[in-house]
Each structure stands twice: as structure tokens, then as C-alpha cells.
Amino acid sequence: MTLLRPTLLALALAAASSPVGAATVIRGARVIDGTGAPPREDVTLVIDGDHISLMGSGLRAKMPAGTKVIDYTGKTIIPGLVSDHGHIGSVDGSKSGLPELYTRENGLRQLRQWRAYGVTTVTSLGVNNPDIFYPLRADLHAGNADGADLFGADRGIGVPNGAPPAKMMQAGPNQLDRPATPEEARADVDAAAARGTDLIKIWLDDFNGSLPVKMKPEIWHAVIDEAHAKHLRVAAHVYYLEDARQLVDAGVDILAHGVRDKPVDPGFIEALKQHGTWYIATLDLNEAAFIYARHPGWMDRPFFQHAVQPDLAKQFADGAWRDKVNNDGSTPVNEEALQVNLKNLKTLHDAGVKIGFGTDAGAMPLRIPGFAEHRELALMVDAGLTPLEAIHVATQSAAQLLGLDDRGVLANGKRADFIVLDNDPSGDIEATTTIDAVWQRGRQVSGPVDTFKP
């Protein structure tokens, strides 16, 4: 970190000033920069437009006229979180998977919620309506729409009579491709590439035996080959170790879920490292399937309650619903899948595999945008990562997965996307839930979460 001299700060402020406004100086905060480094105390950030023009420690100097100074002494600042796996437009209240839910307004509602919880960049991995998604993405990239910045995987490529399940995801004809032949698969990739997709998404598995078929190898081989020919990366929905192993050997770029059927082995670990494959655990996915029926104490806190729409809150309060979940035969399966996933994440992280960050939030009502990402951080720490390691995965590492070098860390020249916290999460990851303010593109866009309306 730069140790700023008063003269250097004055020059930076003079350069940042413009006829339409002056720089903003934030001072006094503890900063966790997202690189995994320890927190730094008494940091000053100079915000020039949408980026950080200068960052350093231990500085007090006279500010030029018009400089906005914000004192965050006692607060902790971390980068805005980056989600590598979510979905927009699939959920509203307790409803999900209906084509009519995929509207610009519903997508923006969710993106505003993500941002209020400090998730300033979101990747929607498939089941997107291109007619809505691409104009929305362009507006968010340009700062002309109000919500987390957006990237995505176009429609995504599923399986005829298979994943994603039609009962869960009643996608419209413009939201999902289900090719039956390699030729159709290549054509679907080409069409997504022509529309300008960021990634290609495939659903490979049978949802833990709940579906009659998996994607045929000749289909996913064709998708990977064609995507790479178009200079696009492929993210795969997986569950089983053997499927993940075959995909990695075939060159898939991202495993969009964790391996949940058995422990990973040294050969698989070496293959991930050799191919540079990214791994997103989505720990919250399996926990969310049962945890709300048990009503843990954090469900009574405003941080959780302000993420829950009224219809979903009614469901959580329904004793019959809770009994049904608690007695459902799938609950022990989800519990075991979570435990396997936790152990595999720790093994892969310690081995140096590239780890991304995501939750599948927005795919179903129980995967709650914004709140899910903070549960994911807590579960990563439960898995054995330190709080600083978990924050690093959710910021710098997650941005690197998307190929974004303008965010994910707090440093000179980076986007001024960050979260201001009342407490220090380096010792207790739960402190990420003490949000005082969220900044995006150099301006404060929200305050404490208990002022947010879902």
C-alpha cells in the first residue's frame, strides 16, 4: 500500500477535481483489500469518478475546496462481492421457473437486492431471455440501470427430458436450448456467441438420480469444442466426481457446482490444476434446501428478514411446510451432500486449485439473492478456510474467474465497488453481515440492510 505524503495527496485531489465535482476522500477505515493480505489500519482512499485514484495509510492533510471527506474511523471496508453463479428472472416470492417471471423489472429487483447486500457483480448462469438480458446487461455495464453489474451465459444448454428439470424450470422457448445432436449443440453455441454471451453453460448430470437421463458425452464434447473455437469458456452444472473428472479432461473451464457424491482424489486434483479449471462449490445450495425449516437464530435477525419477500416469509412461518421439509427423504441427502462439499472445498483450496464464488441464488426461492452469498462465506469458514481466505475467494478470485481485472480488489485504478462494515470480518466472518453502506462506481448506493425492502 502506498504511504501517502500530504503533497502527494494534494496533487491527487487536484487532478481528480473537475468542473462538475470534486474528489471524494474516505479516511480512517480499516481496509481488507481482497488479495488475502491482512487488514490495514487508518487507510485513506481518494475516489475519482468511478474508481480509486489513490489509496494509502496514515494521512491527514488540508483538502482543496469542494472535496467531500467521509470519516469511516472504526469501520472496515472490503471489496464488493462478486458472484460467479446466480440467476436472474427465475424467482418472485415463492414462485419460480415461470417464463413470465423473466422481466427486466424482476431482474432489476433481484440485482438491487444483491447490491444492497454488497454483491456488486453477478453472473446469471443460464435460462436468460436474450431479448431482455442483453439490453439489461448493456445498461448495467454503462451505469444506466440501478443494480449489481451483470454478466451471463445466454440461454444455457440442457438435455431433452433431462436437466434442468422442466417441473422446476418451465423455461420459455427463448430461455433454454436442449439440443438432441452434436450438430444442434454446435449451432446453439454459435447462436449464443453471435448474441454476445460471456460464457456457455451446460447442465450435464441427472440431479442426483432424479432425472431419467444425463447429457450425452457427444453433446457436451461438441459444446466444449465449439465454444473454445469461438473463444468462449464453458461452465458445467455437475454433481458426481466421475462426471467432473471427464469434463475436466475434456477441457471444461468451470465446474459451476461442487462435487458432492464422494471425496475428491489426487488424480482429480492434479487434473484441475493442470487444466487450470475453476471450481465453484455453491455450498449454500444444499443447505438452503433444509435449513429454513429448522429456523436457526439468524432467521430472526433483520439481516435475513430484509432479504425475504412476504410470500416466502409466510412459507417459512408455516408449520406444515416445515414439517414436510424436515420429514422429506431428500433432506438427509442434502445434509450429506453439504458435508462432502465442505470437505472437498477445503481439500481443493489447500491444494491450490482455482476457486470461484457463487451460490446458485435466484434459481429457486430458497436460494435468496444477497443473503445466500453471506451464508456461503460462513460455510466456507466452516469448511476450514480463514475469513480472509473466504473474502479473497469472493472478491479477487471471483473477479479473476470472470476475467475482470478492474474489480475484486481495493487498489489504485480499480473500480470503487466496496462494502463498509461496522465490524472487522478478519476474525469473525459474521461481521460481513454488519453492513453500514455499499458503494458502487464511486458513490454510495445503499445503507444498512435493515433499510432495504425486498
Short mmCIF file of C-alpha atoms in Angstrom, two decimals:
data_model
loop_
_atom_site.label_atom_id
_atom_site.label_comp_id
_atom_site.label_asym_id
_atom_site.label_seq_id
_atom_site.Cartn_x
_atom_site.Cartn_y
_atom_site.Cartn_z
CA MET A 1 0.00 0.00 0.00
CA THR A 2 1.19 3.50 -0.79
CA LEU A 3 2.28 5.57 2.22
CA LEU A 4 0.84 8.91 1.20
CA ARG A 5 2.61 12.21 1.78
CA PRO A 6 0.38 15.28 2.13
CA THR A 7 1.81 16.79 -1.05
CA LEU A 8 1.07 13.59 -2.98
CA LEU A 9 -2.50 13.58 -1.71
CA ALA A 10 -2.95 17.23 -2.63
CA LEU A 11 -1.75 16.56 -6.16
CA ALA A 12 -4.08 13.57 -6.44
CA LEU A 13 -7.03 15.66 -5.29
CA ALA A 14 -6.20 18.47 -7.68
CA ALA A 15 -6.02 16.02 -10.57
CA ALA A 16 -9.32 14.44 -9.55
CA SER A 17 -11.22 17.73 -9.36
CA SER A 18 -13.42 18.63 -12.30
CA PRO A 19 -15.93 21.34 -13.24
CA VAL A 20 -18.82 19.01 -12.34
CA GLY A 21 -17.49 17.95 -8.95
CA ALA A 22 -14.53 17.17 -6.76
CA ALA A 23 -12.93 14.00 -5.49
CA THR A 24 -14.27 12.12 -2.51
CA VAL A 25 -11.83 11.29 0.27
CA ILE A 26 -12.62 8.38 2.56
CA ARG A 27 -10.38 8.15 5.58
CA GLY A 28 -9.84 6.37 8.87
CA ALA A 29 -11.15 2.92 7.92
CA ARG A 30 -9.57 -0.46 8.28
CA VAL A 31 -9.23 -1.97 4.78
CA ILE A 32 -9.26 -5.61 3.71
CA ASP A 33 -8.17 -5.31 0.08
CA GLY A 34 -9.35 -8.71 -1.24
CA THR A 35 -5.89 -10.11 -2.01
CA GLY A 36 -5.83 -12.22 1.14
CA ALA A 37 -3.44 -9.82 2.86
CA PRO A 38 -4.07 -8.82 6.50
CA PRO A 39 -6.21 -5.75 7.21
CA ARG A 40 -4.52 -2.34 7.04
CA GLU A 41 -5.40 0.36 9.53
CA ASP A 42 -6.24 4.05 9.09
CA VAL A 43 -6.46 3.97 5.31
CA THR A 44 -7.31 6.90 3.04
CA LEU A 45 -8.99 6.32 -0.32
CA VAL A 46 -9.33 9.01 -2.96
CA ILE A 47 -12.35 8.32 -5.17
CA ASP A 48 -12.20 9.93 -8.59
CA GLY A 49 -15.34 9.28 -10.59
CA ASP A 50 -16.00 5.55 -10.56
CA HIS A 51 -12.54 4.40 -9.48
CA ILE A 52 -9.95 4.67 -6.73
CA SER A 53 -7.27 7.09 -7.84
CA LEU A 54 -5.11 6.77 -4.74
CA MET A 55 -5.06 4.60 -1.64
CA GLY A 56 -2.71 4.80 1.30
CA SER A 57 -2.38 4.87 5.06
CA GLY A 58 -1.69 7.25 7.89
CA LEU A 59 -2.53 10.58 6.31
CA ARG A 60 -4.12 13.85 7.32
CA ALA A 61 -3.82 16.93 5.11
CA LYS A 62 -5.74 20.06 4.23
CA MET A 63 -8.23 19.28 1.48
CA PRO A 64 -8.90 21.51 -1.53
CA ALA A 65 -12.20 23.40 -1.53
CA GLY A 66 -15.10 21.21 -2.61
CA THR A 67 -13.52 17.95 -1.53
CA LYS A 68 -16.04 15.63 0.08
CA VAL A 69 -14.50 13.97 3.12
CA ILE A 70 -16.06 10.93 4.78
CA ASP A 71 -14.64 9.64 8.04
CA TYR A 72 -15.07 5.89 8.45
CA THR A 73 -12.93 5.57 11.56
CA GLY A 74 -13.84 2.32 13.31
CA LYS A 75 -15.36 0.82 10.16
CA THR A 76 -13.93 -1.91 7.93
CA ILE A 77 -14.02 -1.71 4.14
CA ILE A 78 -13.90 -4.80 1.90
CA PRO A 79 -14.34 -5.07 -1.89
CA GLY A 80 -17.79 -5.63 -3.31
CA LEU A 81 -18.52 -9.34 -3.55
CA VAL A 82 -18.52 -10.98 -7.00
CA SER A 83 -20.92 -13.84 -7.74
CA ASP A 84 -19.79 -16.29 -10.40
CA HIS A 85 -23.02 -18.30 -10.21
CA GLY A 86 -26.50 -16.88 -9.76
CA HIS A 87 -29.67 -16.50 -11.83
CA ILE A 88 -31.97 -13.55 -12.54
CA GLY A 89 -35.63 -13.51 -13.51
CA SER A 90 -36.46 -17.03 -12.29
CA VAL A 91 -37.97 -16.24 -8.88
CA ASP A 92 -40.53 -13.86 -7.40
CA GLY A 93 -41.70 -14.52 -3.85
CA SER A 94 -42.39 -18.24 -3.55
CA LYS A 95 -42.90 -18.65 -7.31
CA SER A 96 -40.13 -19.84 -9.60
CA GLY A 97 -39.30 -21.24 -13.02
CA LEU A 98 -42.09 -19.49 -14.90
CA PRO A 99 -41.32 -17.72 -18.19
CA GLU A 100 -43.48 -14.74 -17.23
CA LEU A 101 -41.18 -14.01 -14.28
CA TYR A 102 -38.31 -13.19 -16.61
CA THR A 103 -38.81 -9.46 -17.00
CA ARG A 104 -36.46 -6.52 -16.82
CA GLU A 105 -38.23 -5.27 -13.71
CA ASN A 106 -37.95 -8.59 -11.85
CA GLY A 107 -34.31 -8.97 -12.82
CA LEU A 108 -33.51 -5.46 -11.60
CA ARG A 109 -35.38 -6.11 -8.35
CA GLN A 110 -33.05 -9.03 -7.66
CA LEU A 111 -29.94 -7.15 -8.77
CA ARG A 112 -30.80 -4.29 -6.42
CA GLN A 113 -31.15 -6.80 -3.61
CA TRP A 114 -27.79 -8.39 -4.39
CA ARG A 115 -26.19 -4.96 -4.37
CA ALA A 116 -27.83 -3.94 -1.08
CA TYR A 117 -26.12 -6.99 0.43
CA GLY A 118 -22.77 -5.97 -1.01
CA VAL A 119 -22.74 -8.22 -4.09
CA THR A 120 -21.85 -5.64 -6.72
CA THR A 121 -21.27 -8.04 -9.66
CA VAL A 122 -23.49 -11.02 -10.56
CA THR A 123 -23.22 -13.76 -13.18
CA SER A 124 -26.52 -15.24 -14.37
CA LEU A 125 -25.58 -18.75 -15.48
CA GLY A 126 -28.24 -19.62 -17.99
CA VAL A 127 -32.03 -19.61 -18.50
CA ASN A 128 -31.77 -15.99 -19.64
CA ASN A 129 -34.13 -14.47 -22.19
CA PRO A 130 -31.71 -12.82 -24.64
CA ASP A 131 -34.23 -10.15 -25.65
CA ILE A 132 -34.23 -8.87 -22.06
CA PHE A 133 -30.83 -9.97 -20.81
CA TYR A 134 -28.55 -8.24 -23.32
CA PRO A 135 -30.12 -4.74 -23.15
CA LEU A 136 -30.15 -5.03 -19.35
CA ARG A 137 -26.51 -6.14 -19.26
CA ALA A 138 -25.52 -3.22 -21.51
CA ASP A 139 -27.34 -0.70 -19.31
CA LEU A 140 -25.75 -2.09 -16.14
CA HIS A 141 -22.28 -2.09 -17.68
CA ALA A 142 -22.77 1.56 -18.64
CA GLY A 143 -24.19 2.54 -15.26
CA ASN A 144 -27.56 3.36 -16.81
CA ALA A 145 -29.55 0.89 -14.69
CA ASP A 146 -29.75 0.51 -10.94
CA GLY A 147 -28.36 -2.75 -9.53
CA ALA A 148 -25.40 -5.07 -9.41
CA ASP A 149 -23.36 -5.24 -12.63
CA LEU A 150 -24.38 -8.22 -14.76
CA PHE A 151 -22.68 -10.93 -16.79
CA GLY A 152 -24.20 -14.16 -18.05
CA ALA A 153 -24.37 -17.35 -20.02
CA ASP A 154 -27.14 -16.65 -22.53
CA ARG A 155 -29.84 -19.33 -22.56
CA GLY A 156 -27.69 -22.27 -21.49
CA ILE A 157 -27.69 -25.78 -22.92
CA GLY A 158 -29.72 -28.52 -21.26
CA VAL A 159 -30.89 -32.05 -22.01
CA PRO A 160 -34.08 -33.25 -23.75
CA ASN A 161 -36.20 -34.85 -20.98
CA GLY A 162 -33.41 -34.07 -18.53
CA ALA A 163 -31.68 -31.18 -16.81
CA PRO A 164 -32.67 -28.62 -15.88
CA PRO A 165 -35.92 -30.33 -14.76
CA ALA A 166 -38.94 -28.98 -16.62
CA LYS A 167 -41.03 -29.08 -13.42
CA MET A 168 -38.53 -26.83 -11.66
CA MET A 169 -37.61 -24.63 -14.62
CA GLN A 170 -40.51 -24.12 -17.02
CA ALA A 171 -38.31 -22.10 -19.33
CA GLY A 172 -39.78 -20.26 -22.26
CA PRO A 173 -38.70 -21.15 -25.82
CA ASN A 174 -36.27 -18.22 -25.79
CA GLN A 175 -34.66 -19.17 -22.48
CA LEU A 176 -33.11 -22.61 -22.87
CA ASP A 177 -31.63 -24.85 -25.57
CA ARG A 178 -31.95 -28.65 -25.41
CA PRO A 179 -30.00 -30.00 -28.40
CA ALA A 180 -30.53 -33.64 -29.38
CA THR A 181 -27.47 -33.95 -31.65
CA PRO A 182 -23.90 -32.63 -31.72
CA GLU A 183 -24.81 -30.55 -34.76
CA GLU A 184 -27.66 -28.89 -32.89
CA ALA A 185 -25.34 -28.31 -29.93
CA ARG A 186 -22.76 -26.57 -32.11
CA ALA A 187 -25.47 -24.41 -33.67
CA ASP A 188 -26.72 -23.40 -30.22
CA VAL A 189 -23.20 -22.38 -29.21
CA ASP A 190 -22.77 -20.41 -32.42
CA ALA A 191 -26.05 -18.57 -31.84
CA ALA A 192 -25.12 -17.67 -28.27
CA ALA A 193 -21.71 -16.47 -29.45
CA ALA A 194 -23.34 -14.29 -32.09
CA ARG A 195 -25.57 -12.72 -29.44
CA GLY A 196 -22.51 -11.84 -27.38
CA THR A 197 -22.65 -14.24 -24.44
CA ASP A 198 -19.98 -14.07 -21.74
CA LEU A 199 -19.97 -17.84 -21.14
CA ILE A 200 -21.60 -21.08 -22.25
CA LYS A 201 -23.48 -23.09 -19.61
CA ILE A 202 -24.30 -26.80 -19.76
CA TRP A 203 -26.38 -28.95 -17.43
CA LEU A 204 -24.75 -32.36 -17.52
CA ASP A 205 -25.98 -34.52 -14.63
CA ASP A 206 -29.27 -36.17 -13.65
CA PHE A 207 -29.82 -34.10 -10.47
CA ASN A 208 -28.69 -36.89 -8.16
CA GLY A 209 -30.71 -39.58 -9.88
CA SER A 210 -33.98 -37.63 -10.04
CA LEU A 211 -33.98 -37.39 -13.83
CA PRO A 212 -34.05 -40.23 -16.39
CA VAL A 213 -31.07 -39.11 -18.47
CA LYS A 214 -27.79 -37.21 -18.44
CA MET A 215 -26.32 -35.17 -21.26
CA LYS A 216 -24.73 -37.49 -23.80
CA PRO A 217 -20.93 -37.24 -24.00
CA GLU A 218 -21.04 -36.46 -27.71
CA ILE A 219 -23.22 -33.42 -26.92
CA TRP A 220 -21.02 -31.91 -24.23
CA HIS A 221 -17.86 -32.67 -26.22
CA ALA A 222 -19.38 -30.76 -29.15
CA VAL A 223 -20.33 -27.85 -26.88
CA ILE A 224 -16.84 -27.57 -25.40
CA ASP A 225 -15.11 -27.86 -28.77
CA GLU A 226 -17.36 -25.31 -30.46
CA ALA A 227 -17.24 -22.88 -27.56
CA HIS A 228 -13.46 -22.96 -27.50
CA ALA A 229 -13.40 -22.43 -31.26
CA LYS A 230 -15.44 -19.29 -30.61
CA HIS A 231 -13.08 -18.25 -27.77
CA LEU A 232 -15.78 -18.84 -25.16
CA ARG A 233 -15.44 -20.69 -21.87
CA VAL A 234 -17.83 -23.40 -20.67
CA ALA A 235 -19.32 -23.72 -17.17
CA ALA A 236 -20.86 -27.07 -16.27
CA HIS A 237 -23.54 -28.00 -13.75
CA VAL A 238 -22.24 -31.16 -12.06
CA TYR A 239 -22.82 -33.33 -9.00
CA TYR A 240 -20.75 -36.50 -9.41
CA LEU A 241 -16.98 -36.82 -9.22
CA GLU A 242 -16.79 -39.05 -12.30
CA ASP A 243 -18.71 -36.58 -14.45
CA ALA A 244 -16.49 -33.75 -13.21
CA ARG A 245 -13.37 -35.78 -13.98
CA GLN A 246 -14.46 -36.44 -17.56
CA LEU A 247 -15.38 -32.80 -18.13
CA VAL A 248 -12.05 -31.54 -16.80
CA ASP A 249 -10.15 -33.98 -19.01
CA ALA A 250 -12.22 -32.73 -21.97
CA GLY A 251 -11.27 -29.12 -21.23
CA VAL A 252 -14.30 -27.65 -19.47
CA ASP A 253 -13.33 -24.31 -17.98
CA ILE A 254 -15.55 -24.01 -14.91
CA LEU A 255 -17.23 -26.54 -12.63
CA ALA A 256 -20.25 -24.50 -11.59
CA HIS A 257 -21.06 -26.66 -8.55
CA GLY A 258 -19.04 -28.69 -6.10
CA VAL A 259 -18.51 -32.44 -6.26
CA ARG A 260 -20.97 -33.86 -3.74
CA ASP A 261 -21.09 -37.64 -4.10
CA LYS A 262 -17.64 -38.64 -2.83
CA PRO A 263 -14.27 -37.20 -1.76
CA VAL A 264 -12.05 -35.79 -4.48
CA ASP A 265 -8.89 -37.76 -5.16
CA PRO A 266 -5.30 -36.77 -6.02
CA GLY A 267 -5.74 -37.55 -9.71
CA PHE A 268 -8.72 -35.23 -9.99
CA ILE A 269 -6.93 -32.51 -8.08
CA GLU A 270 -3.94 -32.74 -10.38
CA ALA A 271 -6.20 -32.60 -13.46
CA LEU A 272 -7.90 -29.44 -12.17
CA LYS A 273 -4.53 -27.79 -11.63
CA GLN A 274 -3.06 -28.97 -14.91
CA HIS A 275 -6.03 -27.68 -16.94
CA GLY A 276 -6.49 -24.53 -14.86
CA THR A 277 -10.14 -25.41 -14.26
CA TRP A 278 -12.15 -23.18 -11.94
CA TYR A 279 -14.23 -24.74 -9.15
CA ILE A 280 -17.33 -23.11 -7.61
CA ALA A 281 -18.61 -25.06 -4.59
CA THR A 282 -22.09 -23.44 -4.12
CA LEU A 283 -22.25 -24.75 -0.56
CA ASP A 284 -25.41 -22.80 0.26
CA LEU A 285 -27.38 -24.68 -2.38
CA ASN A 286 -27.77 -27.89 -0.38
CA GLU A 287 -28.04 -26.15 2.99
CA ALA A 288 -30.85 -23.91 1.73
CA ALA A 289 -32.90 -27.00 0.89
CA PHE A 290 -33.45 -27.77 4.58
CA ILE A 291 -32.08 -25.07 6.88
CA TYR A 292 -35.08 -22.70 6.87
CA ALA A 293 -37.38 -25.44 8.18
CA ARG A 294 -35.17 -25.59 11.29
CA HIS A 295 -35.38 -21.86 11.98
CA PRO A 296 -31.83 -21.10 13.11
CA GLY A 297 -31.43 -17.98 15.22
CA TRP A 298 -30.15 -15.85 12.36
CA MET A 299 -33.59 -16.08 10.73
CA ASP A 300 -34.86 -13.68 13.41
CA ARG A 301 -32.30 -11.01 12.55
CA PRO A 302 -33.08 -8.07 10.26
CA PHE A 303 -30.15 -9.01 8.02
CA PHE A 304 -32.02 -12.15 6.98
CA GLN A 305 -35.59 -10.87 7.19
CA HIS A 306 -34.97 -7.92 4.84
CA ALA A 307 -33.88 -10.33 2.09
CA VAL A 308 -37.12 -12.34 2.22
CA GLN A 309 -40.17 -11.43 0.18
CA PRO A 310 -43.54 -11.58 2.01
CA ASP A 311 -44.81 -14.76 0.31
CA LEU A 312 -41.61 -16.60 1.15
CA ALA A 313 -41.75 -15.34 4.76
CA LYS A 314 -45.26 -16.84 5.04
CA GLN A 315 -43.92 -20.16 3.79
CA PHE A 316 -41.15 -20.15 6.39
CA ALA A 317 -43.74 -19.48 9.13
CA ASP A 318 -45.97 -22.36 8.02
CA GLY A 319 -45.61 -25.29 10.41
CA ALA A 320 -46.92 -27.76 7.83
CA TRP A 321 -44.25 -26.64 5.37
CA ARG A 322 -41.52 -27.02 7.99
CA ASP A 323 -42.73 -30.49 8.93
CA LYS A 324 -42.79 -31.53 5.28
CA VAL A 325 -39.19 -30.43 4.74
CA ASN A 326 -37.93 -31.96 7.98
CA ASN A 327 -39.56 -35.31 7.14
CA ASP A 328 -38.64 -35.29 3.45
CA GLY A 329 -36.35 -38.11 2.38
CA SER A 330 -34.25 -35.66 0.36
CA THR A 331 -33.19 -33.76 3.50
CA PRO A 332 -30.61 -36.37 4.67
CA VAL A 333 -29.29 -36.48 1.10
CA ASN A 334 -28.80 -32.72 1.09
CA GLU A 335 -27.16 -32.84 4.51
CA GLU A 336 -24.68 -35.45 3.35
CA ALA A 337 -24.04 -33.61 0.07
CA LEU A 338 -23.23 -30.46 2.04
CA GLN A 339 -20.73 -32.28 4.26
CA VAL A 340 -18.97 -33.84 1.26
CA ASN A 341 -18.92 -30.45 -0.47
CA LEU A 342 -17.41 -28.73 2.58
CA LYS A 343 -14.60 -31.28 2.84
CA ASN A 344 -13.90 -31.19 -0.90
CA LEU A 345 -13.70 -27.40 -0.95
CA LYS A 346 -11.12 -27.40 1.83
CA THR A 347 -9.07 -30.10 0.09
CA LEU A 348 -9.11 -28.31 -3.26
CA HIS A 349 -8.41 -24.88 -1.79
CA ASP A 350 -5.42 -26.18 0.18
CA ALA A 351 -4.13 -27.91 -2.95
CA GLY A 352 -4.05 -24.64 -4.88
CA VAL A 353 -7.00 -25.26 -7.22
CA LYS A 354 -8.58 -22.07 -8.60
CA ILE A 355 -11.72 -21.41 -6.54
CA GLY A 356 -14.59 -19.17 -7.63
CA PHE A 357 -17.57 -17.91 -5.65
CA GLY A 358 -21.28 -18.48 -6.16
CA THR A 359 -24.45 -19.84 -4.62
CA ASP A 360 -26.96 -20.51 -7.43
CA ALA A 361 -29.02 -17.76 -5.76
CA GLY A 362 -32.08 -16.80 -7.73
CA ALA A 363 -32.56 -20.22 -9.30
CA MET A 364 -35.18 -21.21 -6.71
CA PRO A 365 -36.95 -19.28 -3.94
CA LEU A 366 -34.89 -20.83 -1.13
CA ARG A 367 -31.67 -19.55 -2.69
CA ILE A 368 -32.02 -15.94 -1.64
CA PRO A 369 -30.04 -13.26 -3.53
CA GLY A 370 -27.61 -11.39 -1.30
CA PHE A 371 -28.23 -13.33 1.87
CA ALA A 372 -27.08 -16.57 0.20
CA GLU A 373 -23.66 -15.07 -0.52
CA HIS A 374 -23.11 -14.26 3.16
CA ARG A 375 -24.17 -17.78 4.15
CA GLU A 376 -21.68 -19.04 1.56
CA LEU A 377 -18.90 -17.07 3.24
CA ALA A 378 -19.85 -18.53 6.63
CA LEU A 379 -19.97 -22.06 5.21
CA MET A 380 -16.56 -21.59 3.57
CA VAL A 381 -15.18 -20.75 7.00
CA ASP A 382 -16.99 -23.79 8.43
CA ALA A 383 -15.15 -25.80 5.77
CA GLY A 384 -11.83 -24.63 7.21
CA LEU A 385 -10.91 -21.54 5.21
CA THR A 386 -9.92 -18.48 7.20
CA PRO A 387 -12.18 -15.42 6.93
CA LEU A 388 -9.52 -13.63 4.87
CA GLU A 389 -9.26 -16.62 2.52
CA ALA A 390 -13.04 -16.72 2.09
CA ILE A 391 -13.18 -12.99 1.36
CA HIS A 392 -10.34 -13.37 -1.15
CA VAL A 393 -12.29 -16.10 -2.98
CA ALA A 394 -15.44 -13.96 -3.03
CA THR A 395 -13.66 -10.87 -4.35
CA GLN A 396 -10.35 -11.05 -6.21
CA SER A 397 -10.57 -14.72 -7.13
CA ALA A 398 -14.21 -14.48 -8.25
CA ALA A 399 -13.37 -11.48 -10.42
CA GLN A 400 -10.43 -13.36 -11.94
CA LEU A 401 -12.74 -16.23 -12.90
CA LEU A 402 -14.74 -13.74 -14.97
CA GLY A 403 -11.58 -12.28 -16.47
CA LEU A 404 -12.23 -8.94 -14.76
CA ASP A 405 -9.14 -7.05 -13.61
CA ASP A 406 -10.96 -3.79 -12.81
CA ARG A 407 -12.64 -5.01 -9.61
CA GLY A 408 -12.44 -7.53 -6.80
CA VAL A 409 -9.59 -5.72 -5.04
CA LEU A 410 -9.17 -2.31 -3.48
CA ALA A 411 -6.17 -0.64 -5.11
CA ASN A 412 -5.19 2.35 -7.22
CA GLY A 413 -7.03 2.36 -10.53
CA LYS A 414 -9.68 -0.22 -9.55
CA ARG A 415 -13.43 0.33 -9.52
CA ALA A 416 -14.71 1.89 -6.33
CA ASP A 417 -17.06 -1.00 -5.54
CA PHE A 418 -16.89 -1.76 -1.83
CA ILE A 419 -18.77 -2.56 1.37
CA VAL A 420 -18.44 -0.56 4.58
CA LEU A 421 -18.86 -2.77 7.67
CA ASP A 422 -19.39 -1.87 11.29
CA ASN A 423 -17.17 -4.76 12.43
CA ASP A 424 -13.99 -6.50 11.28
CA PRO A 425 -14.58 -9.81 9.45
CA SER A 426 -10.91 -10.86 9.51
CA GLY A 427 -11.50 -12.50 12.88
CA ASP A 428 -15.19 -13.36 12.53
CA ILE A 429 -16.75 -13.82 9.11
CA GLU A 430 -20.19 -12.97 10.54
CA ALA A 431 -19.02 -9.35 10.56
CA THR A 432 -19.73 -9.21 6.80
CA THR A 433 -23.39 -9.01 7.83
CA THR A 434 -22.85 -5.70 9.67
CA ILE A 435 -23.25 -3.58 6.54
CA ASP A 436 -23.21 0.18 7.07
CA ALA A 437 -23.06 1.19 3.39
CA VAL A 438 -22.46 -0.19 -0.09
CA TRP A 439 -20.57 1.81 -2.70
CA GLN A 440 -20.63 1.13 -6.43
CA ARG A 441 -18.84 3.05 -9.16
CA GLY A 442 -17.57 5.60 -6.64
CA ARG A 443 -20.85 6.53 -4.97
CA GLN A 444 -22.83 5.24 -2.04
CA VAL A 445 -25.82 3.30 -3.38
CA SER A 446 -27.31 1.85 -0.20
CA GLY A 447 -27.10 1.99 3.57
CA PRO A 448 -27.68 -0.63 6.29
CA VAL A 449 -29.53 -3.72 5.08
CA ASP A 450 -32.35 -3.17 7.58
CA THR A 451 -33.45 -0.20 5.45
CA PHE A 452 -33.81 -2.39 2.33
CA LYS A 453 -37.24 -3.50 1.12
CA PRO A 454 -37.27 -6.84 -0.79
#
